[in-house]
PDB file of C-alpha atoms and ligand atoms in Angstrom:
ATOM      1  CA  UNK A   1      10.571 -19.552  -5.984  1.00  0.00           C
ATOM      2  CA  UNK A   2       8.102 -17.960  -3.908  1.00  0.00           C
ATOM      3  CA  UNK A   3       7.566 -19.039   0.239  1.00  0.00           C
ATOM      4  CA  UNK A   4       5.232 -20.072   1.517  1.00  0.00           C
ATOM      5  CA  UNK A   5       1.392 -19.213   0.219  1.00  0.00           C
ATOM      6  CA  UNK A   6       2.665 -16.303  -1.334  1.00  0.00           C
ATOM      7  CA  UNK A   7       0.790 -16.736  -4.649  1.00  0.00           C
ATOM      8  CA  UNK A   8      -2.409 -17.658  -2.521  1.00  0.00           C
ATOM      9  CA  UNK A   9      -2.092 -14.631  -0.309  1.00  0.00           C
ATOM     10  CA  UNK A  10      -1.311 -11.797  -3.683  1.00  0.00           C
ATOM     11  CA  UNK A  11      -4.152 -13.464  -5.532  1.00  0.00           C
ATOM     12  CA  UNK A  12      -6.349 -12.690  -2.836  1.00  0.00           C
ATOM     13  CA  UNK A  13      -5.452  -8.994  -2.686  1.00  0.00           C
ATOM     14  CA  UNK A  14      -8.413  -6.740  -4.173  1.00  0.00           C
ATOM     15  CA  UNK A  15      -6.350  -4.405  -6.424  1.00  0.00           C
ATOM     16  CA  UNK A  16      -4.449  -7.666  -7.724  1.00  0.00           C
ATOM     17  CA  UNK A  17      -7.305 -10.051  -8.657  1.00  0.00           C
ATOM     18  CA  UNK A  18      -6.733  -8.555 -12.437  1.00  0.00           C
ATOM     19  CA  UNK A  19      -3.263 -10.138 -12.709  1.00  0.00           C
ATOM     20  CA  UNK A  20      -2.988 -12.672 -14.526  1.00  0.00           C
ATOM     21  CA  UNK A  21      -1.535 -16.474 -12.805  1.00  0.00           C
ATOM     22  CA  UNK A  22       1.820 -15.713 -14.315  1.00  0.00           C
ATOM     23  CA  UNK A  23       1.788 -12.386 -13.421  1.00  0.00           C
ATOM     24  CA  UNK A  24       0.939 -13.375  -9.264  1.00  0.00           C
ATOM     25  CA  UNK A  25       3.536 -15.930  -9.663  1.00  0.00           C
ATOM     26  CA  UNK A  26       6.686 -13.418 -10.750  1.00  0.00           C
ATOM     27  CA  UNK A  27       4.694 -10.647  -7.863  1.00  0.00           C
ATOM     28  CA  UNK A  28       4.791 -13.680  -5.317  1.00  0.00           C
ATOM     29  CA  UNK A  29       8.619 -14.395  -6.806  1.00  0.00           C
ATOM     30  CA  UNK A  30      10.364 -10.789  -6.272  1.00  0.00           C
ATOM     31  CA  UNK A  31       8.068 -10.668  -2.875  1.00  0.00           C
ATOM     32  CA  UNK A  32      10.429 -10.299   0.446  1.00  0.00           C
ATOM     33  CA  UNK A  33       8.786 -11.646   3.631  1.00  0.00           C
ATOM     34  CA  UNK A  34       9.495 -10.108   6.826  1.00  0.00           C
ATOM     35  CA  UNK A  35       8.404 -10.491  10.743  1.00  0.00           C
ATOM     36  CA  UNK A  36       7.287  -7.939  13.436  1.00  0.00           C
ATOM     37  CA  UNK A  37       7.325  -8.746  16.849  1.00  0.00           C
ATOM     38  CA  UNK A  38       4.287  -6.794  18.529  1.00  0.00           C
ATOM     39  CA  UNK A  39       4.998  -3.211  18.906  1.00  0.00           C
ATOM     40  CA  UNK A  40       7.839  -3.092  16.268  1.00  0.00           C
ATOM     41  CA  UNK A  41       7.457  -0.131  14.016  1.00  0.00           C
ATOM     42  CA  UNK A  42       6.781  -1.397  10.618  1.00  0.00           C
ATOM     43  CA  UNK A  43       6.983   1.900   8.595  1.00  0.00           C
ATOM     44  CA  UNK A  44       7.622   5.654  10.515  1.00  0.00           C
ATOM     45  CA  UNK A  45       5.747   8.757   9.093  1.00  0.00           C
ATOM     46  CA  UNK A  46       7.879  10.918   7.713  1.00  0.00           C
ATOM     47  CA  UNK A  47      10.735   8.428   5.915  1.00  0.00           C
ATOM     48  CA  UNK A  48      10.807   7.799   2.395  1.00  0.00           C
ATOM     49  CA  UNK A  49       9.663   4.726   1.296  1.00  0.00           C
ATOM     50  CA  UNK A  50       9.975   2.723  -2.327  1.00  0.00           C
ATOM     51  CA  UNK A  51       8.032  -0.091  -1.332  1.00  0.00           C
ATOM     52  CA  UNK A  52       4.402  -1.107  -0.399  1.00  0.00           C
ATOM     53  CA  UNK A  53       3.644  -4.115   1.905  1.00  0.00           C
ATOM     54  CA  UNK A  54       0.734  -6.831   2.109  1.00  0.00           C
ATOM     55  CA  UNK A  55      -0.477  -8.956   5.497  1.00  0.00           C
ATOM     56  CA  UNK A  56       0.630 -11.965   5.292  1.00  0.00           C
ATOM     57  CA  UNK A  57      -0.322 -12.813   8.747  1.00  0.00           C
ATOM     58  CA  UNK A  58      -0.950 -10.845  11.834  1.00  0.00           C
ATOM     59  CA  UNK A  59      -2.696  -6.929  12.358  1.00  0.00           C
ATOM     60  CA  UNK A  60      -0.948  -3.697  12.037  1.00  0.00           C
ATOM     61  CA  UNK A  61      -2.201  -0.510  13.121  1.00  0.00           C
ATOM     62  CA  UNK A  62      -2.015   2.454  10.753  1.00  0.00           C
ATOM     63  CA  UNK A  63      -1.219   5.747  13.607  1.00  0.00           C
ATOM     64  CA  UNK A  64      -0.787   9.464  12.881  1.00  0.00           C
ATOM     65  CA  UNK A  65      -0.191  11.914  15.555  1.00  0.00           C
ATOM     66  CA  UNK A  66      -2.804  14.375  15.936  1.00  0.00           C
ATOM     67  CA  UNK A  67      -2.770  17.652  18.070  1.00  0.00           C
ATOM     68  CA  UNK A  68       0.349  15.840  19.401  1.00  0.00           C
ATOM     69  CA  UNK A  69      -1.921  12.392  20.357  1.00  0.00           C
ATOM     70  CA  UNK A  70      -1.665   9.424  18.780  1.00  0.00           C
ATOM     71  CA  UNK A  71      -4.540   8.331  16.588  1.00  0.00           C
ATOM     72  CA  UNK A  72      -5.008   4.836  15.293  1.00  0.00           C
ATOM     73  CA  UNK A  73      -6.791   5.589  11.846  1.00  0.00           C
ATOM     74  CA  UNK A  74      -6.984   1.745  10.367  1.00  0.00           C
ATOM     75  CA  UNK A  75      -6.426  -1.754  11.434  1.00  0.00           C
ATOM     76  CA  UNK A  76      -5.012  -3.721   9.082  1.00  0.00           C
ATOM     77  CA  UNK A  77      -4.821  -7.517   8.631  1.00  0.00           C
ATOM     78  CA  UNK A  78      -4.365 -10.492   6.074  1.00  0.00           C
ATOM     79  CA  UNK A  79      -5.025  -9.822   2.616  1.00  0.00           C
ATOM     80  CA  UNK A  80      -4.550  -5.955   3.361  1.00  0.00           C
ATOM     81  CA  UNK A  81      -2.029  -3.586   1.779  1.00  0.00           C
ATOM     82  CA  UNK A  82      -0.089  -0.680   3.022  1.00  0.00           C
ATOM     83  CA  UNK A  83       2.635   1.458   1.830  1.00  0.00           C
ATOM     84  CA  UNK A  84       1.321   2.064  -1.237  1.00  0.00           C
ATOM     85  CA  UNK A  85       1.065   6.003  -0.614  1.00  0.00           C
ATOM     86  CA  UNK A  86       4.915   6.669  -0.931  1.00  0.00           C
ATOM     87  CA  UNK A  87       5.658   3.959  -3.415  1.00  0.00           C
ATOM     88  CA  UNK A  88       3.463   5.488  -5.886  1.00  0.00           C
ATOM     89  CA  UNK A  89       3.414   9.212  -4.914  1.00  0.00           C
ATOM     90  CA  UNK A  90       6.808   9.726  -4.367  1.00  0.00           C
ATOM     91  CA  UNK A  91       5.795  11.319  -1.151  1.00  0.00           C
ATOM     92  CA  UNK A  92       6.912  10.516   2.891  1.00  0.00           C
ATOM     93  CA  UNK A  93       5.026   8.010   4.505  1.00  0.00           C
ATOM     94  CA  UNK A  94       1.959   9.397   5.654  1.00  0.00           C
ATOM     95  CA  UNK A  95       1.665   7.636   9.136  1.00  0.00           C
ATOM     96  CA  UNK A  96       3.186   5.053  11.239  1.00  0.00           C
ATOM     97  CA  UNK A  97       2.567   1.826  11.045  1.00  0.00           C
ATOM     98  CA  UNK A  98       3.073  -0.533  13.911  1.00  0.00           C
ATOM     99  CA  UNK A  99       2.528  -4.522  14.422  1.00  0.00           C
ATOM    100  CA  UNK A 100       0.102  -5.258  16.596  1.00  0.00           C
ATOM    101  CA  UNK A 101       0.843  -9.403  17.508  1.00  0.00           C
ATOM    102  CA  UNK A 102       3.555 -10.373  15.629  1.00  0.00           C
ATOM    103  CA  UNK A 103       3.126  -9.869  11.969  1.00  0.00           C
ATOM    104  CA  UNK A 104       4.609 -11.451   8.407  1.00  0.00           C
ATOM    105  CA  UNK A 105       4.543  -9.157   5.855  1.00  0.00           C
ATOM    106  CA  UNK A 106       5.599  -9.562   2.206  1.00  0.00           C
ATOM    107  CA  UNK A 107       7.282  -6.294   1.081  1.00  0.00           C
ATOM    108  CA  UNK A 108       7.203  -5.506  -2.826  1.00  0.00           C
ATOM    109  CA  UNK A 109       9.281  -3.335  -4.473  1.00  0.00           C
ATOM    110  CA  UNK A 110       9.072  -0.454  -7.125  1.00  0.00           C
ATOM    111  CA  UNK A 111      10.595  -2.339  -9.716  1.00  0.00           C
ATOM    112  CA  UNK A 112       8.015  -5.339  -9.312  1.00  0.00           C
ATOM    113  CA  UNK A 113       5.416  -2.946  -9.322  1.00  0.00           C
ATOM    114  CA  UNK A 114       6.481  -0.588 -12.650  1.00  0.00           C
ATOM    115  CA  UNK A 115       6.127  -3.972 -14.375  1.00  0.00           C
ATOM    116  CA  UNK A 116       2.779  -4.176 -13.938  1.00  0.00           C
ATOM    117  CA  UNK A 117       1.629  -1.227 -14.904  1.00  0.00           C
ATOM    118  CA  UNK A 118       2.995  -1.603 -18.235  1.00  0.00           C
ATOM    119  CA  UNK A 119       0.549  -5.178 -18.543  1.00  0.00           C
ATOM    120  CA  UNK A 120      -2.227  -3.798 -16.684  1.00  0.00           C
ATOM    121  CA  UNK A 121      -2.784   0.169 -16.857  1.00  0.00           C
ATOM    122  CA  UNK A 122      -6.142  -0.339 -14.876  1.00  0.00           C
ATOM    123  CA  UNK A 123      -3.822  -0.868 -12.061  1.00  0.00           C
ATOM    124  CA  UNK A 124      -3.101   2.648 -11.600  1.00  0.00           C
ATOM    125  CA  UNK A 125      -6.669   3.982 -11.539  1.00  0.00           C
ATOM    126  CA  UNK A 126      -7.400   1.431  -9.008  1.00  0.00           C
ATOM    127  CA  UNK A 127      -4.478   2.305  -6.273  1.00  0.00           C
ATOM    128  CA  UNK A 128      -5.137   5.815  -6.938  1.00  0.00           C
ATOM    129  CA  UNK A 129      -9.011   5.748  -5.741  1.00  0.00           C
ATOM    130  CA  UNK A 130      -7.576   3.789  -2.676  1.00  0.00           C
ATOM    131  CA  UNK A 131      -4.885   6.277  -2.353  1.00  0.00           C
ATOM    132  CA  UNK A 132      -7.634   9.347  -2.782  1.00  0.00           C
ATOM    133  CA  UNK A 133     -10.284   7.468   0.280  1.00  0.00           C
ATOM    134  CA  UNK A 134      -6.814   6.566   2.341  1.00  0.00           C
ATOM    135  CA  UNK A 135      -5.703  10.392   2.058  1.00  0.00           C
ATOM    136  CA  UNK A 136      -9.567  11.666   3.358  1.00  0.00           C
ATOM    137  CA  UNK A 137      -9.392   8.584   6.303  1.00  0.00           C
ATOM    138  CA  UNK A 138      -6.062  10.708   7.457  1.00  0.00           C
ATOM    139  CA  UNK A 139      -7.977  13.768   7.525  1.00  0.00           C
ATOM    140  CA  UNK A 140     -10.829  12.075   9.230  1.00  0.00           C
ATOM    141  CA  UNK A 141     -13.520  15.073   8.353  1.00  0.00           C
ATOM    142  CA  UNK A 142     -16.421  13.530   6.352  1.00  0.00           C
ATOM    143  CA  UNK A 143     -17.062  16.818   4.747  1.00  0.00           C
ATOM    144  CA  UNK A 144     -13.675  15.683   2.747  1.00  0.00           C
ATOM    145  CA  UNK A 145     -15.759  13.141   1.055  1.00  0.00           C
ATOM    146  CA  UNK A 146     -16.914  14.932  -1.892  1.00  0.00           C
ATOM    147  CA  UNK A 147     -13.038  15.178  -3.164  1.00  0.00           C
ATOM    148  CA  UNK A 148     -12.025  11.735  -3.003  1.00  0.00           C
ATOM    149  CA  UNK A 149     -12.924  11.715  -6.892  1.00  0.00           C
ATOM    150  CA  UNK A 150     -10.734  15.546  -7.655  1.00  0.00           C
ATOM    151  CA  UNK A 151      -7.804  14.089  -5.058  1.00  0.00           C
ATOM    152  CA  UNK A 152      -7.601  10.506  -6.869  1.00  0.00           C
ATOM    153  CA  UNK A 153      -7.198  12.278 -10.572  1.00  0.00           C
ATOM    154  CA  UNK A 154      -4.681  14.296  -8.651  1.00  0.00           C
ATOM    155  CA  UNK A 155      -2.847  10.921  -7.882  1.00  0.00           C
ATOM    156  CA  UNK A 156      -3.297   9.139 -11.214  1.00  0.00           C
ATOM    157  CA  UNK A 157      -1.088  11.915 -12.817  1.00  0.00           C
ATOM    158  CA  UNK A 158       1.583  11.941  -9.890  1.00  0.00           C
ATOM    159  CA  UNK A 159       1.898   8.148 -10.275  1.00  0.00           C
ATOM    160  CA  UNK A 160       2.442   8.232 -14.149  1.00  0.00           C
ATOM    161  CA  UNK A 161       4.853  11.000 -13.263  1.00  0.00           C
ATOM    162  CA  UNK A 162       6.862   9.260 -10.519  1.00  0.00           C
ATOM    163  CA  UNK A 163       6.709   6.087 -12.617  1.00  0.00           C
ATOM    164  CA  UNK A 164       7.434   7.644 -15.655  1.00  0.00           C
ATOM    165  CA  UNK A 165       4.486   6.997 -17.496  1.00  0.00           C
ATOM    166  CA  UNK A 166       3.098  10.061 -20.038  1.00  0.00           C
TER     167      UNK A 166
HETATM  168  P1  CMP B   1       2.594   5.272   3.171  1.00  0.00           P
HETATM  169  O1  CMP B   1       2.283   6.733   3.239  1.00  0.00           O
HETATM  170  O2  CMP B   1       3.606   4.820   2.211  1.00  0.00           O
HETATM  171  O3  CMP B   1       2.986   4.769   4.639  1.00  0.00           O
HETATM  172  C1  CMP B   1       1.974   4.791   5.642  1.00  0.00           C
HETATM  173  C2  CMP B   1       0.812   3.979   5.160  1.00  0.00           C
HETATM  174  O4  CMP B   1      -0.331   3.957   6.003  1.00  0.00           O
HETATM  175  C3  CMP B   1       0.263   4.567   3.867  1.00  0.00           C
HETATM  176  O5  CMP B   1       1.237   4.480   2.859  1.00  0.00           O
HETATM  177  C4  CMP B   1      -0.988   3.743   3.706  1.00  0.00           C
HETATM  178  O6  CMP B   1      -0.685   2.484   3.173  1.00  0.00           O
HETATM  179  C5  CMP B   1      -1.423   3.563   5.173  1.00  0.00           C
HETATM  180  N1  CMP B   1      -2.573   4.443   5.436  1.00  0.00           N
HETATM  181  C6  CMP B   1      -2.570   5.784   5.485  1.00  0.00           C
HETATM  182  N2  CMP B   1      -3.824   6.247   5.719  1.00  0.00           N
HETATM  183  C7  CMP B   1      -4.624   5.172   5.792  1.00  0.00           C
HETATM  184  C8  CMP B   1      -6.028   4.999   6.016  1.00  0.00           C
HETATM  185  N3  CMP B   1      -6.845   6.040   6.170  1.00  0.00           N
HETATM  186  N4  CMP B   1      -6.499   3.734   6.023  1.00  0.00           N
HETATM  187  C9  CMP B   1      -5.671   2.674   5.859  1.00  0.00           C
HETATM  188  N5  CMP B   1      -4.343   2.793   5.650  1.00  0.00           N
HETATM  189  C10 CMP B   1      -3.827   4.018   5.616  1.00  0.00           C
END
């Protein structure tokens, strides 16, 4: 059984709209909801991380620390995604993410998520091009542009990799 407006809130994610009703449904089923109070660290650079998380209500703010400052380099809110990076790389979490009011996320897992890709290999090309423009936002140097294309290739083969895919 899935909570409340689960299935309403995955089907409106961008990189999910292929999915089919059934396929939301199960998502929405093995989805685990969880609340941030304001200012309660969501995900901390540097951990590792086997799951990815979507707004379910609220904003979180996506921070790095650069030349020892804090940088907010995204805003996120409903319908938006996060965590993705580490799930699907294999690599630390790239930045911190922090509630900013308090926040209900839905947290899905690695196993939810290999499923998937076996129905819907478009899946993969999809978060990797996100991953590729997220990795250049970090950066923040618009001469990085040009790569997004080279970085997200890069990506698509660590994700078959991590996942196990040839
Ligand atoms: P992950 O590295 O697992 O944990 C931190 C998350 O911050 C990362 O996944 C992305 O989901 C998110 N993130 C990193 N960079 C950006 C960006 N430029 N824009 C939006 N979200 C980002």
């Amino acid at each position: 059984m899935d909570g409340s407006g689960f299935i309403e809130r995955l089907s409106a994610v961008d990189i999910f709209a292929p999915l089919s009703t059934e396929e939301t449904a199960r998502l929405a089923g093995a989805s685990v909801s969880h609340v941030f109070a304001p200012g309660e660290i969501v995900i901390r650079a540097g951990d590792e991380g086997s799951s990815m998380f979507v707004v379910h209500g609220g904003r979180v703010s996506v921070q790095i620390t650069d030349n020892g400052k804090p940088r907010t380099v995204a805003v996120l809110k409903d319908g938006d995604f996060f965590g993705e990076m580490a799930l699907f790389t294999g690599e630390p979490r790239a930045a911190n993410v922090v509630a900013l009011e308090e926040t209900e996320v839905l947290e899905i897992g690695h196993q939810a998520m290999k499923h998937l890709f076996d129905t819907n290999p478009d899946l993969v090309d999809s978060l990797s091009h996100i991953i590729a423009e997220r990795k250049v936002g970090l950066n923040a140097k618009p001469e990085n542009g040009d790569n997004v294309e080279v970085e997200s290739e890069g990506i698509i083969a660590s994700i078959k990799r991590f996942f196990g895919f040839d």
